[in-house]
mmCIF file of C-alpha atoms and ligand atoms in Angstrom:
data_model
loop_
_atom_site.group_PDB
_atom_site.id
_atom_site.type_symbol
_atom_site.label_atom_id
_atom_site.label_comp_id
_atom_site.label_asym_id
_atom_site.label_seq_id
_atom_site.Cartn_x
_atom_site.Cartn_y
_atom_site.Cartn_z
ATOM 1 C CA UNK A 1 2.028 -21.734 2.993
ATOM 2 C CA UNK A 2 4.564 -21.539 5.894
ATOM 3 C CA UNK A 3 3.203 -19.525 9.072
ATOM 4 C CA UNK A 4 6.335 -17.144 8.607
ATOM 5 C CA UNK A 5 6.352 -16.792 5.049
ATOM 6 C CA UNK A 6 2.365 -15.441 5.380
ATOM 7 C CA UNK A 7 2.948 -13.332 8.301
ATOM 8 C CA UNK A 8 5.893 -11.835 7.050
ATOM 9 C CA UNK A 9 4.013 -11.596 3.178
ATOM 10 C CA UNK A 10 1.443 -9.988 5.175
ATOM 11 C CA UNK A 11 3.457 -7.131 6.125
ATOM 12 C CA UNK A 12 3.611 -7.968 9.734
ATOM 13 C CA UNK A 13 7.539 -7.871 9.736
ATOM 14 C CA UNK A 14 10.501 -9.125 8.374
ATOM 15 C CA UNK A 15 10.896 -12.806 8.211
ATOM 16 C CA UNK A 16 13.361 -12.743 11.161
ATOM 17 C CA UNK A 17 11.006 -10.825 13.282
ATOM 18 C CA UNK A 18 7.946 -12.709 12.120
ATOM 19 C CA UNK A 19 9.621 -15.600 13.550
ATOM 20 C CA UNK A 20 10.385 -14.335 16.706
ATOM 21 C CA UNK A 21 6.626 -13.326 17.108
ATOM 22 C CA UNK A 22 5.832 -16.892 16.379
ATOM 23 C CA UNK A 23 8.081 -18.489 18.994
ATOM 24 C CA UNK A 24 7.426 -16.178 21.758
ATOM 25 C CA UNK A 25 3.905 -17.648 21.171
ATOM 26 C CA UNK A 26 2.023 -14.998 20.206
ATOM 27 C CA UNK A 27 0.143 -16.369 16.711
ATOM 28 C CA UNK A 28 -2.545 -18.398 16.993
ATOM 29 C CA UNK A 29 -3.605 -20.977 14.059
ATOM 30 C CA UNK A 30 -7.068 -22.186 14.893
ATOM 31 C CA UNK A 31 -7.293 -21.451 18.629
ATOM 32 C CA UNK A 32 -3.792 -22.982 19.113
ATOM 33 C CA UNK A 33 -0.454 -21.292 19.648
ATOM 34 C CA UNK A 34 2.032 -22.142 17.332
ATOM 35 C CA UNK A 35 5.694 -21.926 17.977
ATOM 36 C CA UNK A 36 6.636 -23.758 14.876
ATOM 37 C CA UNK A 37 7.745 -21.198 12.164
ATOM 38 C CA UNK A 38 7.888 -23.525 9.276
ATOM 39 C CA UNK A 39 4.486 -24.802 10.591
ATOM 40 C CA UNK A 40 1.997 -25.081 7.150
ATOM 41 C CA UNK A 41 -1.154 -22.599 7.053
ATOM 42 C CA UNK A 42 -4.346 -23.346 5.061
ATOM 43 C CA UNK A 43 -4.350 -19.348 4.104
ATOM 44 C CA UNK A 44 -7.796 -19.263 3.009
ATOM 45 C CA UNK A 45 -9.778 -21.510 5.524
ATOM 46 C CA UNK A 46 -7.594 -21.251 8.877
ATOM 47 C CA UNK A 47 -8.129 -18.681 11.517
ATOM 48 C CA UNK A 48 -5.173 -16.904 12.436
ATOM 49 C CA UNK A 49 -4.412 -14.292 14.760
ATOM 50 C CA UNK A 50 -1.928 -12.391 16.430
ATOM 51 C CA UNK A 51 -2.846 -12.318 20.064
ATOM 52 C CA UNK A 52 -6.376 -10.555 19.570
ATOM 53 C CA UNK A 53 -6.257 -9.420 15.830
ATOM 54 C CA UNK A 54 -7.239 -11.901 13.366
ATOM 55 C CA UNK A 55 -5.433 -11.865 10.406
ATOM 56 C CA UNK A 56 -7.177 -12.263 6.936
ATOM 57 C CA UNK A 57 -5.071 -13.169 4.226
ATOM 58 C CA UNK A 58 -6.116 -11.492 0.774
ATOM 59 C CA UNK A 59 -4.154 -13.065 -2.564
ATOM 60 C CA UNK A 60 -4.940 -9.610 -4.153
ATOM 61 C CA UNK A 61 -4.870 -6.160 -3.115
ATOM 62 C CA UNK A 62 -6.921 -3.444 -4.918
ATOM 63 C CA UNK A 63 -6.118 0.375 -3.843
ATOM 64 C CA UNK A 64 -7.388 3.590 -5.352
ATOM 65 C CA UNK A 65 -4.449 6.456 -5.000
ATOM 66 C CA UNK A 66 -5.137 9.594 -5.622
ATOM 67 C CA UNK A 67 -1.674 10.753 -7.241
ATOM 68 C CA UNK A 68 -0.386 13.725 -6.792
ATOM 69 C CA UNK A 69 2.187 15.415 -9.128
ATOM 70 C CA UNK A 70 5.854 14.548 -9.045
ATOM 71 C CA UNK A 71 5.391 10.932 -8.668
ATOM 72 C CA UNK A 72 6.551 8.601 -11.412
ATOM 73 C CA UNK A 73 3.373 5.571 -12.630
ATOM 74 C CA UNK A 74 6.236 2.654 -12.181
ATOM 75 C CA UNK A 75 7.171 0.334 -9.728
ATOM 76 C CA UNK A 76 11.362 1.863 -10.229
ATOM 77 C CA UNK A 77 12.627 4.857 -10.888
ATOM 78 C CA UNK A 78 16.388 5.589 -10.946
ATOM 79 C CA UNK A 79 15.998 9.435 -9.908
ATOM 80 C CA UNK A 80 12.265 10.369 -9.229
ATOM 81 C CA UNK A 81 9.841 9.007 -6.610
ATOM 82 C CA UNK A 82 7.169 6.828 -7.140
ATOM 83 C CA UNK A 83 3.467 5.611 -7.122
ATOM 84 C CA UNK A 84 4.841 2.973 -4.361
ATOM 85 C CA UNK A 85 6.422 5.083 -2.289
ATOM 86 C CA UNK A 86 2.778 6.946 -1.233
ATOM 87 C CA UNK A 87 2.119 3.240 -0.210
ATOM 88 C CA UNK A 88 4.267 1.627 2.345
ATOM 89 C CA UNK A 89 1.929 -0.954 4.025
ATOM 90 C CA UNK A 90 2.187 -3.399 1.245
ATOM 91 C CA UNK A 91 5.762 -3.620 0.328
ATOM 92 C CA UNK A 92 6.337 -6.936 -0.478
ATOM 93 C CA UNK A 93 3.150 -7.959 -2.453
ATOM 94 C CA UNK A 94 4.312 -6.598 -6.102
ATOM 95 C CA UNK A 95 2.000 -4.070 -6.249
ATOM 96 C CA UNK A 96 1.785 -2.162 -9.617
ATOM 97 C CA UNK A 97 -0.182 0.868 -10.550
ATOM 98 C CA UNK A 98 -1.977 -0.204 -13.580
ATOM 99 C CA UNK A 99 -1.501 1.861 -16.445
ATOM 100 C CA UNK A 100 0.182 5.633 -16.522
ATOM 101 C CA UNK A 101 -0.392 8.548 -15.599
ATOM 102 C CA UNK A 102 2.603 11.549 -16.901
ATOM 103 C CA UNK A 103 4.680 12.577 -13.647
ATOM 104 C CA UNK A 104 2.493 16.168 -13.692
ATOM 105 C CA UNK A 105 -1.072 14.388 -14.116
ATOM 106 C CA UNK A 106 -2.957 14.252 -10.568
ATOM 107 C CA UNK A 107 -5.942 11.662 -9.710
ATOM 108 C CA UNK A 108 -7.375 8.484 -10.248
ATOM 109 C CA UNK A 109 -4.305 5.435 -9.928
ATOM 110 C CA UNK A 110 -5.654 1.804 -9.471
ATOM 111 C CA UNK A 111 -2.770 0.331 -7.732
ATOM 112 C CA UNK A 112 -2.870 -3.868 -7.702
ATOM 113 C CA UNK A 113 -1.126 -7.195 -7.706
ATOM 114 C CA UNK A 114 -3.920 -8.930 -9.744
ATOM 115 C CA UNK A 115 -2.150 -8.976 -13.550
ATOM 116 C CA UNK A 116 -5.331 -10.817 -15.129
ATOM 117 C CA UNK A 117 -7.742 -7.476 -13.786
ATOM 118 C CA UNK A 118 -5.147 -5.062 -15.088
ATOM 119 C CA UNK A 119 -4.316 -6.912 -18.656
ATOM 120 C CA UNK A 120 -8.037 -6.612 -18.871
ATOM 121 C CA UNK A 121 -8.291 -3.191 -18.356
ATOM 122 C CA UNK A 122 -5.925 -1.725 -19.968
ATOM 123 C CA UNK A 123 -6.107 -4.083 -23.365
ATOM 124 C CA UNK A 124 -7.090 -1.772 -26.315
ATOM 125 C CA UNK A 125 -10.212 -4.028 -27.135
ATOM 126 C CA UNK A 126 -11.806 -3.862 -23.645
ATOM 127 C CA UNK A 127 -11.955 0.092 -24.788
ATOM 128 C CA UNK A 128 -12.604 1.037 -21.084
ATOM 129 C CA UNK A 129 -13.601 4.824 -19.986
ATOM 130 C CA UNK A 130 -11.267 7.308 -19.088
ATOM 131 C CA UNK A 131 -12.595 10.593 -17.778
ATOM 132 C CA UNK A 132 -10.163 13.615 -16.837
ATOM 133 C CA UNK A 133 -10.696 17.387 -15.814
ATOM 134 C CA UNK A 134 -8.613 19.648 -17.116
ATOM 135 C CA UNK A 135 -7.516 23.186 -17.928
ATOM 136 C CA UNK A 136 -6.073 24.642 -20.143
ATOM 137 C CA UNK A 137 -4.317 27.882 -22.448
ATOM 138 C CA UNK A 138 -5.859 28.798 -25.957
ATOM 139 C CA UNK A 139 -9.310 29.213 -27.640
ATOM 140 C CA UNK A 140 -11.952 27.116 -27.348
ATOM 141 C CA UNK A 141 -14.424 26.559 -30.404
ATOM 142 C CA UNK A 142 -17.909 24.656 -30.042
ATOM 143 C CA UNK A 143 -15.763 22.574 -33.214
ATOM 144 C CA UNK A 144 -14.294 20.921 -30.526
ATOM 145 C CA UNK A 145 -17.086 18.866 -29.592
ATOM 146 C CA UNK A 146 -17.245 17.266 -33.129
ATOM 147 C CA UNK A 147 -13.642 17.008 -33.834
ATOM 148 C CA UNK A 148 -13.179 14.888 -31.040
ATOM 149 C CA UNK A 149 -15.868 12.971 -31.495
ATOM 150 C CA UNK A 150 -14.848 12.216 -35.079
ATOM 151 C CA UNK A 151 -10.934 10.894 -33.545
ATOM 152 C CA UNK A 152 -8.489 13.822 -33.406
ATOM 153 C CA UNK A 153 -5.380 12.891 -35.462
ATOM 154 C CA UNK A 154 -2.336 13.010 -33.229
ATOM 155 C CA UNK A 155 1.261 15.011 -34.131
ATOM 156 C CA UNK A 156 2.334 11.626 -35.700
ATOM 157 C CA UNK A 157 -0.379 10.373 -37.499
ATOM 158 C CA UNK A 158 -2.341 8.589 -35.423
ATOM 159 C CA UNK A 159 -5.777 8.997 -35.828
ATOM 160 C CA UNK A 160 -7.877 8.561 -31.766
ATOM 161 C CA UNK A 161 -10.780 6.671 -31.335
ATOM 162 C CA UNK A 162 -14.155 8.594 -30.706
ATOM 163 C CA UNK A 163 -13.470 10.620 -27.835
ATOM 164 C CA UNK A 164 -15.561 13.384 -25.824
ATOM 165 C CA UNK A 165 -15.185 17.075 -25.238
ATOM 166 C CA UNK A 166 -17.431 18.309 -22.395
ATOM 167 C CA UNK A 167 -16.737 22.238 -22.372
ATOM 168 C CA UNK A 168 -17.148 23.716 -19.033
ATOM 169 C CA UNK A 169 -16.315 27.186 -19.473
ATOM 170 C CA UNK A 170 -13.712 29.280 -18.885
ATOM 171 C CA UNK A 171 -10.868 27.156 -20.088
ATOM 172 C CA UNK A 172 -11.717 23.594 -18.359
ATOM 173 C CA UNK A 173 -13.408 20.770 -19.498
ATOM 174 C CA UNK A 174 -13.598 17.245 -19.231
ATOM 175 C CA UNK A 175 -12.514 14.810 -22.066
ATOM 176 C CA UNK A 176 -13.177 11.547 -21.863
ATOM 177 C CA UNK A 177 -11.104 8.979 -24.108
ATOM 178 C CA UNK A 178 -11.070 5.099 -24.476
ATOM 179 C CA UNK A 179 -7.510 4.701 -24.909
ATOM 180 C CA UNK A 180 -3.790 5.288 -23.587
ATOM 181 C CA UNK A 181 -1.575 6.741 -25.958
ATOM 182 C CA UNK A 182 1.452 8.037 -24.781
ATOM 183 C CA UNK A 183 0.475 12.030 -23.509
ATOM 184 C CA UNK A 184 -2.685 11.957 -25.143
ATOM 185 C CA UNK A 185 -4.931 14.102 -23.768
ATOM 186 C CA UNK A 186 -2.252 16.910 -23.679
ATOM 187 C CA UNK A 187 -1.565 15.641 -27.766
ATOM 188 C CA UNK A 188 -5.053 15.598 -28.398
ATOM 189 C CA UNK A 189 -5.446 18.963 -27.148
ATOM 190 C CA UNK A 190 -2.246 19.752 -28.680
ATOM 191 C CA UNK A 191 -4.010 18.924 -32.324
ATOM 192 C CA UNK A 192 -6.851 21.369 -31.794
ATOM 193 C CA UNK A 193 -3.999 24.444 -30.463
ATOM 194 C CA UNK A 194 -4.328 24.380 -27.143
ATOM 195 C CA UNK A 195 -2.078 23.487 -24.451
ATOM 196 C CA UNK A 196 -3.281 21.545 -21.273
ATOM 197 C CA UNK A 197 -2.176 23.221 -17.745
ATOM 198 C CA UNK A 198 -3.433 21.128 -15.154
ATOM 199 C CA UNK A 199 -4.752 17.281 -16.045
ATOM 200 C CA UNK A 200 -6.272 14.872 -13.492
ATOM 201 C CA UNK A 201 -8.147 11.724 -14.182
ATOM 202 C CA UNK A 202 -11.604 11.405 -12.032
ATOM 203 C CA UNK A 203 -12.753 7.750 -13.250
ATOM 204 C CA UNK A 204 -11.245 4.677 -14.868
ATOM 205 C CA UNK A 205 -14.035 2.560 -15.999
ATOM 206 C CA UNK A 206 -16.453 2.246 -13.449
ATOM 207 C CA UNK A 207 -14.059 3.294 -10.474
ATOM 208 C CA UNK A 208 -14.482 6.849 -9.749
ATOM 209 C CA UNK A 209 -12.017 9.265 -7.890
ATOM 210 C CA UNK A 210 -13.113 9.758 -4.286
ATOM 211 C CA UNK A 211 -13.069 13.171 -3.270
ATOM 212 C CA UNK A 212 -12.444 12.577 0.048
ATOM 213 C CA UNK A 213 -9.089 11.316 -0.761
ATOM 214 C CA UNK A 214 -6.800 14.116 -0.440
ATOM 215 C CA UNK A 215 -3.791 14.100 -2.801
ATOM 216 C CA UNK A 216 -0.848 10.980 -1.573
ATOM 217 C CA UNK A 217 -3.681 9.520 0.088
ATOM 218 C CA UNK A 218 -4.992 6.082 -0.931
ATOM 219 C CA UNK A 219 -7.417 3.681 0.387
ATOM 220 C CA UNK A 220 -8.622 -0.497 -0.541
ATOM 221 C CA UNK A 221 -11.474 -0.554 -2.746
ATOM 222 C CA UNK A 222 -14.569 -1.369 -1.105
ATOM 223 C CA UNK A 223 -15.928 -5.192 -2.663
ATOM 224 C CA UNK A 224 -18.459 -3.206 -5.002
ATOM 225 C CA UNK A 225 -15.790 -1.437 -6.601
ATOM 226 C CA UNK A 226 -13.718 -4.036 -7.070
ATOM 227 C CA UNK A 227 -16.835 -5.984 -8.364
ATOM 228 C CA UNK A 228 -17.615 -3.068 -10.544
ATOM 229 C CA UNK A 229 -14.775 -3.237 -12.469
ATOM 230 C CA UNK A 230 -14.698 -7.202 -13.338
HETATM 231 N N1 URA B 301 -3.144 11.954 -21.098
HETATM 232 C C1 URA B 301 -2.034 12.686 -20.849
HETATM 233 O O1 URA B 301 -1.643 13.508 -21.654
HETATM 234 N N2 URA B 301 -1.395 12.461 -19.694
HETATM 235 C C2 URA B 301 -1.811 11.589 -18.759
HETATM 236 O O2 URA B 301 -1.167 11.458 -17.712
HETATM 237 C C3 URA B 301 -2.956 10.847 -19.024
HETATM 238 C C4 URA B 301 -3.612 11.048 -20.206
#
């Protein structure tokens, strides 16, 4: 890859300024300064740095976001902010947040440029774990438990996989579900006459919300998580 194209891939400027880095001499390919933009970079085996900071190029980028309402799960919105804007370091290496979360659900977004890891998670056969906490208006009835266990049937038909109900008293639980239909933890909830106030999603197959993560905050997964979840 061309020196400027990485750098400036890399987030460390524009391709204009990138450039101008490079010929006042400050990047460094292997010990030697390089005042060549269109000089070619090995991007996995050279050293690079910029003056004293070495720079490690990563093809793929794996961040856990903690969403917070208000924020649209897309990569453009017309009106409405997004996932991407909470994320500003990274603009140029396509991230996407895989899969959706409703503009008023809080928690757990895994936000990536590797398509293979997302098509993987989110195809219906890989039937990966979902786990939110919620709260919400209406009665709850120990029924519950076994209706959504035995697939709640949806406004239009559909019939959910097996999903859980974990009651927690006083109008929360947690439900975990296997799929991603359109609103469906608020439909599912919906089906047994309740309505869902507040819905955030702690854990997305093995990756699991950090707490410490206050809401708009995000951070890379560490190499176990991203392990974890291929
Ligand atoms: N179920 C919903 O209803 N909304 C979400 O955002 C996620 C799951």
């Amino acid at each position: 890859m061309r020196l400027d194209k990485l750098l400036a891939h890399m987030d460390y400027g524009s391709r204009k300024e990138v450039k101008e880095l490079i010929r006042k001499g400050y990047v460094l390919v292997n010990g030697n300064v390089i005042k060549d933009d269109d000089f070619k970079v090995d991007e996995f085996n050279d050293e690079i740095n910029i003056l004293d900071s070495e720079i490690k190029y990563e093809e793929f980028i794996y961040i856990m976001l903690n969403k917070p309402e208000g924020y649209v799960s897309a990569t453009y919105d017309y009106s409405k902010p997004i996932v991407l804007d909470l994320i500003d370091d990274y603009k140029k290496r396509n991230l996407f947040p895989v899969g959706r979360l409703d503009i008023d659900t809080h928690g757990l977004l895994l936000i990536t440029n590797d398509g293979n890891l997302a098509h993987r998670m989110l195809s219906p056969k890989s039937h990966v774990d979902k786990k939110y906490y919620l709260k919400y208006d209406g009665k709850y009835n120990e029924s519950f438990i076994q209706k959504f266990k035995d697939g709640i049937t949806l406004d239009d038909g559909y019939k959910c996989m097996p999903a859980e109900f974990i009651d927690l008293g006083d109008n929360e639980a947690y439900i975990i579900i296997r799929e991603g239909k359109f609103h469906q933890v608020k439909r599912m909830m919906e089906a047994v006459g309740c309505n869902v106030t507040f819905l955030k999603r702690i854990s997305f197959g093995n990756l699991v919300l950090d707490e410490s993560l206050k809401e708009g905050k995000w951070r890379h997964l560490t190499n176990e998580e991203i392990e974890s979840l291929k």
